[in-house]
Amino acid sequence: SRPQLPAGTELFRPLNSGRMTSEFGSRCYNDSKGRRVCDYHLGIDMTQSGSSVPVYSAGTGYVSDIWYRYKKGGNMVFVYHKVNGKNYTILYAHLRTINVSKGDYVTRNTVIGTMGGNPATEYWDEGSSGQHLHFQIATGLYGEDYLSWPTFESRCFNPRDIVNFPKLGEYFDDRLTKY
């Protein structure tokens, strides 16, 4: 049996199970129209099969904003978290449904929505080639400490720095196992 993350860990994986599909940093992939795209990916992606895959808040915080049917990200929820005295904004993107409202207090057991990103279902989400969750973390509170999207992007860092994920292509079957 693998070791579990300690009880005091503030942020957990946002899915109960799944497979890691894309890393933070430079990458190339085929978009929903079959075109080859190379970019700098500011988050980490994971997937799981099923039409109602619950997406959990990674930890305690509150919902700072919600964007619906965004062209590149679909339905998106932004949550503020304070971890070890530092403020972070986490973006949960490519959601099929959203179960929270702006201003809601959430815990690591709150289902904020369900996974989407399937171009056949979320036709408006042009930034997705298949069902997955995009998980992106930035320092500070987007919308309070700073207001611009370019500033948010410039403050993003690899989610692996503060959330425990298995390696690219590997599966996980809970939110707690340490990799």
Coordinates of N, CA and C in Angstrom, one line a residue:
S1 N 0.8 -1.2 0.0 CA 0.0 0.0 0.0 C 0.9 1.2 0.0
R2 N 0.5 2.2 -0.8 CA 1.2 3.5 -0.9 C 1.0 4.4 0.3
P3 N 1.9 5.2 0.7 CA 1.7 6.1 1.8 C 0.7 7.2 1.5
Q4 N 0.0 7.6 2.5 CA -1.0 8.7 2.4 C -0.4 10.0 2.7
L5 N -0.9 11.1 2.1 CA -0.5 12.4 2.4 C -0.9 12.7 3.9
P6 N -0.1 13.5 4.6 CA -0.4 13.8 6.0 C -1.7 14.6 6.1
A7 N -2.3 14.4 7.2 CA -3.6 15.1 7.5 C -3.6 16.6 7.3
G8 N -2.4 17.2 7.6 CA -2.3 18.6 7.6 C -2.1 19.2 6.2
T9 N -2.0 18.4 5.1 CA -1.8 18.9 3.8 C -3.0 19.7 3.4
E10 N -2.8 20.9 2.9 CA -3.9 21.8 2.6 C -4.6 21.6 1.3
L11 N -3.9 21.2 0.2 CA -4.5 21.0 -1.1 C -4.4 19.5 -1.6
F12 N -5.5 19.0 -2.0 CA -5.6 17.7 -2.5 C -5.9 17.6 -4.0
R13 N -5.8 16.5 -4.6 CA -6.2 16.4 -6.0 C -7.7 16.6 -6.2
P14 N -8.1 17.3 -7.3 CA -9.5 17.6 -7.4 C -10.4 16.5 -7.9
L15 N -9.9 15.3 -8.2 CA -10.7 14.2 -8.7 C -10.4 13.0 -7.8
N16 N -11.5 12.2 -7.6 CA -11.3 10.9 -6.8 C -10.4 9.9 -7.5
S17 N -10.4 9.9 -8.8 CA -9.6 9.0 -9.6 C -9.4 9.6 -11.0
G18 N -8.4 9.1 -11.7 CA -8.2 9.6 -13.1 C -6.9 9.2 -13.6
R19 N -6.5 9.9 -14.7 CA -5.2 9.7 -15.3 C -4.7 11.1 -15.7
M20 N -3.4 11.3 -15.5 CA -2.7 12.5 -15.8 C -2.5 12.6 -17.3
T21 N -2.9 13.7 -18.0 CA -2.9 13.8 -19.4 C -2.0 14.9 -20.0
S22 N -1.7 15.9 -19.2 CA -0.9 17.0 -19.8 C -0.2 17.7 -18.6
E23 N 1.0 18.2 -18.9 CA 1.8 18.8 -17.9 C 1.8 20.3 -18.0
F24 N 2.3 21.0 -17.0 CA 2.6 22.4 -17.0 C 3.8 22.6 -17.9
G25 N 3.8 23.6 -18.8 CA 5.0 24.0 -19.6 C 4.7 23.8 -21.1
S26 N 5.8 23.7 -21.9 CA 5.6 23.6 -23.4 C 5.0 22.3 -23.7
R27 N 4.2 22.3 -24.8 CA 3.5 21.1 -25.2 C 3.0 21.3 -26.6
C28 N 2.8 20.1 -27.3 CA 2.1 20.1 -28.6 C 1.0 19.1 -28.6
Y29 N -0.1 19.4 -29.3 CA -1.2 18.5 -29.3 C -2.1 18.8 -30.5
N30 N -3.1 17.9 -30.8 CA -4.0 18.2 -31.9 C -5.3 18.7 -31.3
D31 N -5.8 19.9 -31.8 CA -6.9 20.5 -31.2 C -8.2 19.8 -31.7
S32 N -9.4 20.3 -31.3 CA -10.6 19.7 -31.6 C -10.9 19.6 -33.1
K33 N -10.2 20.5 -33.9 CA -10.4 20.4 -35.4 C -9.3 19.7 -36.1
G34 N -8.4 19.0 -35.3 CA -7.3 18.2 -35.8 C -6.1 18.9 -36.2
R35 N -6.0 20.2 -35.9 CA -4.9 21.1 -36.2 C -3.8 20.8 -35.1
R36 N -2.5 20.8 -35.5 CA -1.4 20.7 -34.6 C -1.2 22.1 -34.0
V37 N -1.2 22.1 -32.6 CA -1.0 23.3 -31.8 C 0.2 23.1 -30.9
C38 N 1.0 24.1 -30.8 CA 2.1 24.1 -29.7 C 1.9 25.3 -28.9
D39 N 2.0 25.2 -27.6 CA 1.8 26.3 -26.7 C 2.5 26.1 -25.4
Y40 N 2.4 27.1 -24.5 CA 2.9 26.9 -23.1 C 1.7 26.7 -22.2
H41 N 1.5 25.6 -21.7 CA 0.4 25.2 -20.9 C 0.6 25.6 -19.4
L42 N -0.3 26.4 -19.0 CA -0.2 27.1 -17.6 C -0.9 26.3 -16.5
G43 N -1.3 25.0 -16.8 CA -1.9 24.2 -15.8 C -1.5 22.8 -16.0
I44 N -2.2 21.9 -15.3 CA -2.0 20.5 -15.4 C -3.4 19.8 -15.7
D45 N -3.4 18.8 -16.6 CA -4.7 18.2 -17.0 C -4.8 16.8 -16.5
M46 N -6.0 16.4 -16.3 CA -6.3 15.0 -15.9 C -7.7 14.6 -16.4
T47 N -7.9 13.3 -16.6 CA -9.2 12.9 -17.2 C -9.7 11.7 -16.4
Q48 N -10.9 11.4 -16.6 CA -11.6 10.2 -16.1 C -12.8 9.9 -17.0
S49 N -13.1 8.7 -17.3 CA -14.3 8.4 -18.1 C -15.6 8.6 -17.3
G50 N -16.7 8.8 -18.0 CA -18.0 9.0 -17.4 C -18.6 10.3 -17.7
S51 N -19.9 10.4 -17.6 CA -20.5 11.7 -18.0 C -20.8 12.6 -16.8
S52 N -20.6 12.2 -15.6 CA -20.9 13.0 -14.4 C -19.7 12.9 -13.4
V53 N -18.5 13.1 -13.8 CA -17.3 12.9 -13.0 C -17.2 14.2 -12.1
P54 N -17.3 13.9 -10.7 CA -17.3 15.1 -9.8 C -15.9 15.7 -9.7
V55 N -15.9 17.1 -9.7 CA -14.7 17.8 -9.5 C -14.8 18.5 -8.2
Y56 N -13.8 18.2 -7.3 CA -13.8 18.8 -5.9 C -12.9 20.0 -5.8
S57 N -13.2 20.9 -4.9 CA -12.3 21.9 -4.5 C -11.1 21.2 -3.9
A58 N -9.9 21.7 -4.3 CA -8.7 21.2 -3.7 C -8.5 21.4 -2.3
G59 N -9.2 22.4 -1.7 CA -9.1 22.7 -0.3 C -10.1 23.7 0.1
T60 N -10.0 24.2 1.3 CA -10.9 25.2 1.9 C -10.6 26.6 1.2
G61 N -11.7 27.3 0.9 CA -11.5 28.6 0.3 C -12.9 29.1 0.0
Y62 N -12.9 30.1 -1.0 CA -14.2 30.6 -1.4 C -14.2 30.9 -2.9
V63 N -15.4 30.7 -3.5 CA -15.5 30.9 -5.0 C -15.4 32.4 -5.3
S64 N -14.4 32.8 -6.0 CA -14.2 34.2 -6.3 C -14.9 34.6 -7.6
D65 N -15.0 33.7 -8.6 CA -15.6 34.1 -9.9 C -16.0 32.8 -10.6
I66 N -16.9 32.9 -11.6 CA -17.4 31.9 -12.4 C -17.5 32.4 -13.8
W67 N -16.9 31.7 -14.8 CA -17.1 32.1 -16.2 C -17.8 31.0 -16.9
Y68 N -18.9 31.3 -17.7 CA -19.6 30.4 -18.4 C -19.3 30.4 -19.9
R69 N -19.2 29.2 -20.4 CA -19.1 29.0 -21.9 C -18.0 29.8 -22.5
Y70 N -16.9 29.9 -21.8 CA -15.7 30.6 -22.3 C -15.1 29.9 -23.5
K71 N -14.7 30.6 -24.6 CA -14.3 29.9 -25.8 C -13.1 29.0 -25.6
K72 N -12.2 29.3 -24.7 CA -11.0 28.4 -24.4 C -10.9 28.2 -23.0
G73 N -11.7 27.2 -22.5 CA -11.8 26.9 -21.1 C -13.2 26.4 -20.7
G74 N -14.2 26.7 -21.5 CA -15.5 26.3 -21.2 C -16.1 26.9 -19.9
N75 N -16.8 26.2 -19.1 CA -17.2 26.7 -17.9 C -16.1 26.6 -16.9
M76 N -15.8 27.7 -16.2 CA -14.6 27.8 -15.3 C -15.0 28.4 -13.9
V77 N -14.4 27.8 -12.9 CA -14.6 28.3 -11.5 C -13.2 28.7 -11.0
F78 N -13.2 29.9 -10.4 CA -12.0 30.4 -9.7 C -12.2 30.3 -8.2
V79 N -11.3 29.7 -7.5 CA -11.4 29.6 -6.0 C -10.2 30.1 -5.3
Y80 N -10.4 31.0 -4.3 CA -9.3 31.5 -3.5 C -9.0 30.5 -2.4
H81 N -7.7 30.3 -2.2 CA -7.2 29.4 -1.1 C -6.1 30.1 -0.3
K82 N -6.0 29.9 0.9 CA -4.8 30.4 1.7 C -4.1 29.1 2.2
V83 N -2.9 28.9 1.8 CA -2.1 27.8 2.2 C -0.8 28.2 2.9
N84 N -0.6 27.8 4.1 CA 0.6 28.2 4.9 C 0.8 29.7 4.8
G85 N -0.3 30.5 5.0 CA -0.2 31.9 5.0 C -0.1 32.6 3.7
K86 N -0.1 31.8 2.6 CA 0.0 32.4 1.2 C -1.3 32.3 0.5
N87 N -1.6 33.4 -0.3 CA -2.9 33.4 -1.1 C -2.6 32.8 -2.5
Y88 N -3.6 32.0 -2.9 CA -3.5 31.4 -4.2 C -4.9 31.5 -4.9
T89 N -5.0 31.5 -6.2 CA -6.2 31.4 -6.9 C -6.1 30.1 -7.8
I90 N -7.0 29.2 -7.7 CA -7.0 28.0 -8.5 C -8.2 28.1 -9.5
L91 N -7.8 27.9 -10.8 CA -8.8 27.8 -11.8 C -9.1 26.4 -12.2
Y92 N -10.4 26.0 -12.1 CA -10.9 24.7 -12.5 C -11.6 24.9 -13.9
A93 N -11.1 24.4 -15.0 CA -11.6 24.7 -16.3 C -12.1 23.5 -17.0
H94 N -12.9 23.7 -18.0 CA -13.6 22.6 -18.9 C -14.6 21.9 -18.0
L95 N -15.4 22.6 -17.3 CA -16.5 21.9 -16.5 C -17.7 21.8 -17.3
R96 N -18.4 20.6 -17.2 CA -19.7 20.4 -17.8 C -20.8 21.2 -17.1
T97 N -20.8 21.0 -15.8 CA -21.7 21.7 -14.9 C -21.0 22.4 -13.8
I98 N -21.7 23.4 -13.2 CA -21.1 24.1 -12.0 C -22.1 24.0 -10.9
N99 N -21.6 23.6 -9.7 CA -22.5 23.3 -8.6 C -22.4 24.4 -7.5
V100 N -21.6 25.4 -7.7 CA -21.3 26.4 -6.7 C -21.7 27.8 -7.3
S101 N -21.7 28.8 -6.4 CA -22.0 30.2 -6.8 C -20.9 31.1 -6.3
K102 N -20.7 32.2 -7.0 CA -19.7 33.2 -6.6 C -20.0 33.6 -5.1
G103 N -18.9 33.5 -4.3 CA -19.0 33.9 -2.9 C -19.2 32.7 -2.0
D104 N -19.5 31.5 -2.5 CA -19.6 30.3 -1.7 C -18.3 29.9 -1.0
Y105 N -18.5 29.5 0.2 CA -17.4 28.9 1.0 C -17.3 27.4 0.6
V106 N -16.1 26.9 0.3 CA -15.9 25.5 -0.1 C -14.9 24.9 0.8
T107 N -15.0 23.5 0.9 CA -14.0 22.7 1.5 C -13.5 21.7 0.5
R108 N -12.5 20.9 0.9 CA -12.0 19.9 0.0 C -13.0 18.8 -0.3
N109 N -14.1 18.8 0.4 CA -15.2 17.9 0.1 C -16.3 18.5 -0.7
T110 N -16.2 19.7 -1.1 CA -17.2 20.4 -1.9 C -17.1 20.0 -3.4
V111 N -18.1 19.5 -4.0 CA -18.1 19.2 -5.5 C -18.4 20.5 -6.1
I112 N -17.5 21.1 -6.8 CA -17.7 22.4 -7.5 C -18.4 22.3 -8.8
G113 N -18.3 21.1 -9.4 CA -18.9 20.9 -10.7 C -18.6 19.5 -11.2
T114 N -18.9 19.2 -12.5 CA -18.5 18.0 -13.1 C -17.6 18.2 -14.3
M115 N -16.8 17.2 -14.6 CA -15.8 17.4 -15.7 C -16.5 17.4 -17.0
G116 N -16.0 18.3 -17.9 CA -16.5 18.4 -19.2 C -15.3 18.5 -20.2
G117 N -15.4 19.3 -21.2 CA -14.4 19.4 -22.2 C -14.6 18.5 -23.4
N118 N -15.7 17.8 -23.4 CA -15.9 16.9 -24.6 C -16.5 17.8 -25.7
P119 N -15.8 18.0 -26.8 CA -16.2 18.9 -27.9 C -17.6 18.5 -28.4
A120 N -18.0 17.2 -28.3 CA -19.4 16.8 -28.8 C -20.5 17.4 -27.9
T121 N -20.1 17.6 -26.6 CA -21.1 18.0 -25.6 C -21.0 19.5 -25.4
E122 N -19.8 20.0 -25.0 CA -19.5 21.4 -24.8 C -18.9 22.0 -26.1
Y123 N -19.8 22.1 -27.1 CA -19.4 22.6 -28.4 C -18.8 24.0 -28.4
W124 N -19.1 24.8 -27.4 CA -18.6 26.2 -27.3 C -17.1 26.2 -26.8
D125 N -16.6 25.1 -26.2 CA -15.3 25.0 -25.6 C -14.3 24.6 -26.7
E126 N -13.8 25.6 -27.5 CA -12.9 25.3 -28.6 C -11.4 25.0 -28.1
G127 N -11.2 25.1 -26.8 CA -9.8 24.9 -26.3 C -9.6 23.5 -25.8
S128 N -10.6 22.6 -26.1 CA -10.5 21.2 -25.6 C -10.7 20.2 -26.7
S129 N -9.9 19.1 -26.7 CA -10.0 18.1 -27.6 C -10.6 16.8 -27.1
G130 N -11.0 16.8 -25.8 CA -11.6 15.7 -25.1 C -11.9 16.0 -23.7
Q131 N -12.7 15.2 -23.0 CA -13.1 15.4 -21.7 C -11.9 15.4 -20.7
H132 N -11.7 16.5 -19.9 CA -10.7 16.6 -19.0 C -10.9 17.7 -18.0
L133 N -10.1 17.8 -17.0 CA -10.1 18.9 -16.1 C -8.8 19.6 -16.2
H134 N -8.8 21.0 -16.4 CA -7.6 21.8 -16.4 C -7.5 22.4 -15.1
F135 N -6.4 22.3 -14.4 CA -6.2 22.7 -13.0 C -5.0 23.7 -13.0
Q136 N -5.2 24.9 -12.7 CA -4.2 26.0 -12.9 C -4.1 26.8 -11.6
I137 N -2.9 27.0 -11.1 CA -2.7 27.8 -9.8 C -1.9 29.0 -10.1
A138 N -2.3 30.1 -9.5 CA -1.5 31.4 -9.5 C -1.4 31.9 -8.1
T139 N -0.3 32.6 -7.9 CA -0.1 33.3 -6.6 C -1.1 34.5 -6.5
G140 N -1.4 34.9 -5.3 CA -2.3 36.1 -5.1 C -3.7 35.8 -5.4
L141 N -4.6 36.8 -5.3 CA -6.0 36.7 -5.4 C -6.4 37.4 -6.7
Y142 N -6.7 36.6 -7.8 CA -7.1 37.2 -9.1 C -8.4 37.9 -8.9
G143 N -8.5 39.2 -9.2 CA -9.7 40.0 -9.0 C -9.6 40.9 -7.8
E144 N -8.7 40.6 -6.9 CA -8.5 41.5 -5.7 C -7.1 42.0 -5.7
D145 N -6.0 41.2 -5.7 CA -4.6 41.7 -5.7 C -4.2 42.2 -7.0
Y146 N -4.8 41.7 -8.1 CA -4.6 42.2 -9.4 C -5.8 41.9 -10.3
L147 N -6.0 42.6 -11.4 CA -7.2 42.5 -12.1 C -7.0 42.0 -13.5
S148 N -5.8 42.0 -14.1 CA -5.7 41.6 -15.5 C -5.4 40.1 -15.7
W149 N -5.9 39.6 -16.8 CA -5.6 38.2 -17.1 C -4.2 38.0 -17.4
P150 N -3.4 38.9 -18.1 CA -2.0 38.6 -18.3 C -1.2 38.5 -17.0
T151 N -1.6 39.3 -16.0 CA -1.0 39.2 -14.7 C -1.3 37.9 -14.0
F152 N -2.5 37.4 -14.1 CA -2.9 36.1 -13.6 C -2.0 35.0 -14.2
E153 N -1.9 35.1 -15.6 CA -1.1 34.1 -16.3 C 0.4 34.2 -15.9
S154 N 0.9 35.4 -15.6 CA 2.3 35.6 -15.3 C 2.6 35.0 -13.9
R155 N 1.5 34.9 -13.0 CA 1.7 34.4 -11.7 C 1.4 32.9 -11.5
C156 N 1.2 32.2 -12.6 CA 0.9 30.8 -12.6 C 2.2 30.0 -12.4
F157 N 2.1 28.9 -11.7 CA 3.3 28.1 -11.5 C 2.8 26.6 -11.6
N158 N 3.7 25.7 -11.7 CA 3.4 24.3 -11.8 C 2.6 23.8 -10.6
P159 N 1.4 23.3 -10.8 CA 0.6 22.8 -9.6 C 1.2 21.7 -8.8
R160 N 2.2 21.0 -9.5 CA 2.9 19.9 -8.7 C 3.7 20.5 -7.6
D161 N 4.0 21.8 -7.6 CA 4.8 22.4 -6.6 C 4.1 22.4 -5.2
I162 N 2.7 22.4 -5.2 CA 2.0 22.3 -3.9 C 0.9 21.3 -3.9
V163 N 0.6 20.6 -5.0 CA -0.4 19.5 -5.0 C 0.3 18.2 -5.5
N164 N 0.0 17.1 -4.8 CA 0.7 15.9 -5.2 C -0.1 15.1 -6.3
F165 N 0.6 15.0 -7.4 CA 0.0 14.2 -8.6 C 1.0 13.1 -9.0
P166 N 0.4 12.0 -9.6 CA 1.3 11.0 -10.2 C 1.9 11.6 -11.5
K167 N 2.8 10.8 -12.0 CA 3.5 11.2 -13.3 C 2.5 11.2 -14.5
L168 N 2.9 11.9 -15.5 CA 2.2 12.0 -16.7 C 1.8 10.6 -17.2
G169 N 0.6 10.4 -17.6 CA 0.2 9.1 -18.1 C -0.2 8.1 -17.0
E170 N 0.1 8.3 -15.8 CA -0.2 7.4 -14.7 C -1.6 7.7 -14.2
Y171 N -2.2 6.6 -13.6 CA -3.5 6.7 -13.0 C -3.4 6.9 -11.5
F172 N -4.4 7.5 -10.9 CA -4.6 7.6 -9.5 C -6.0 7.1 -9.1
D173 N -6.2 6.6 -7.9 CA -7.5 6.1 -7.5 C -8.0 6.7 -6.2
D174 N -7.4 7.8 -5.8 CA -8.0 8.5 -4.7 C -7.3 9.9 -4.7
R175 N -7.7 10.7 -3.7 CA -7.2 12.1 -3.6 C -6.0 12.2 -2.7
L176 N -5.7 11.2 -2.0 CA -4.7 11.3 -0.9 C -3.4 10.6 -1.1
T177 N -3.3 9.5 -1.9 CA -2.1 8.7 -2.0 C -0.9 9.6 -2.4
K178 N 0.2 9.5 -1.7 CA 1.4 10.2 -2.1 C 2.1 9.6 -3.2
Y179 N 2.6 10.3 -4.2 CA 3.3 9.8 -5.3 C 4.7 10.4 -5.3

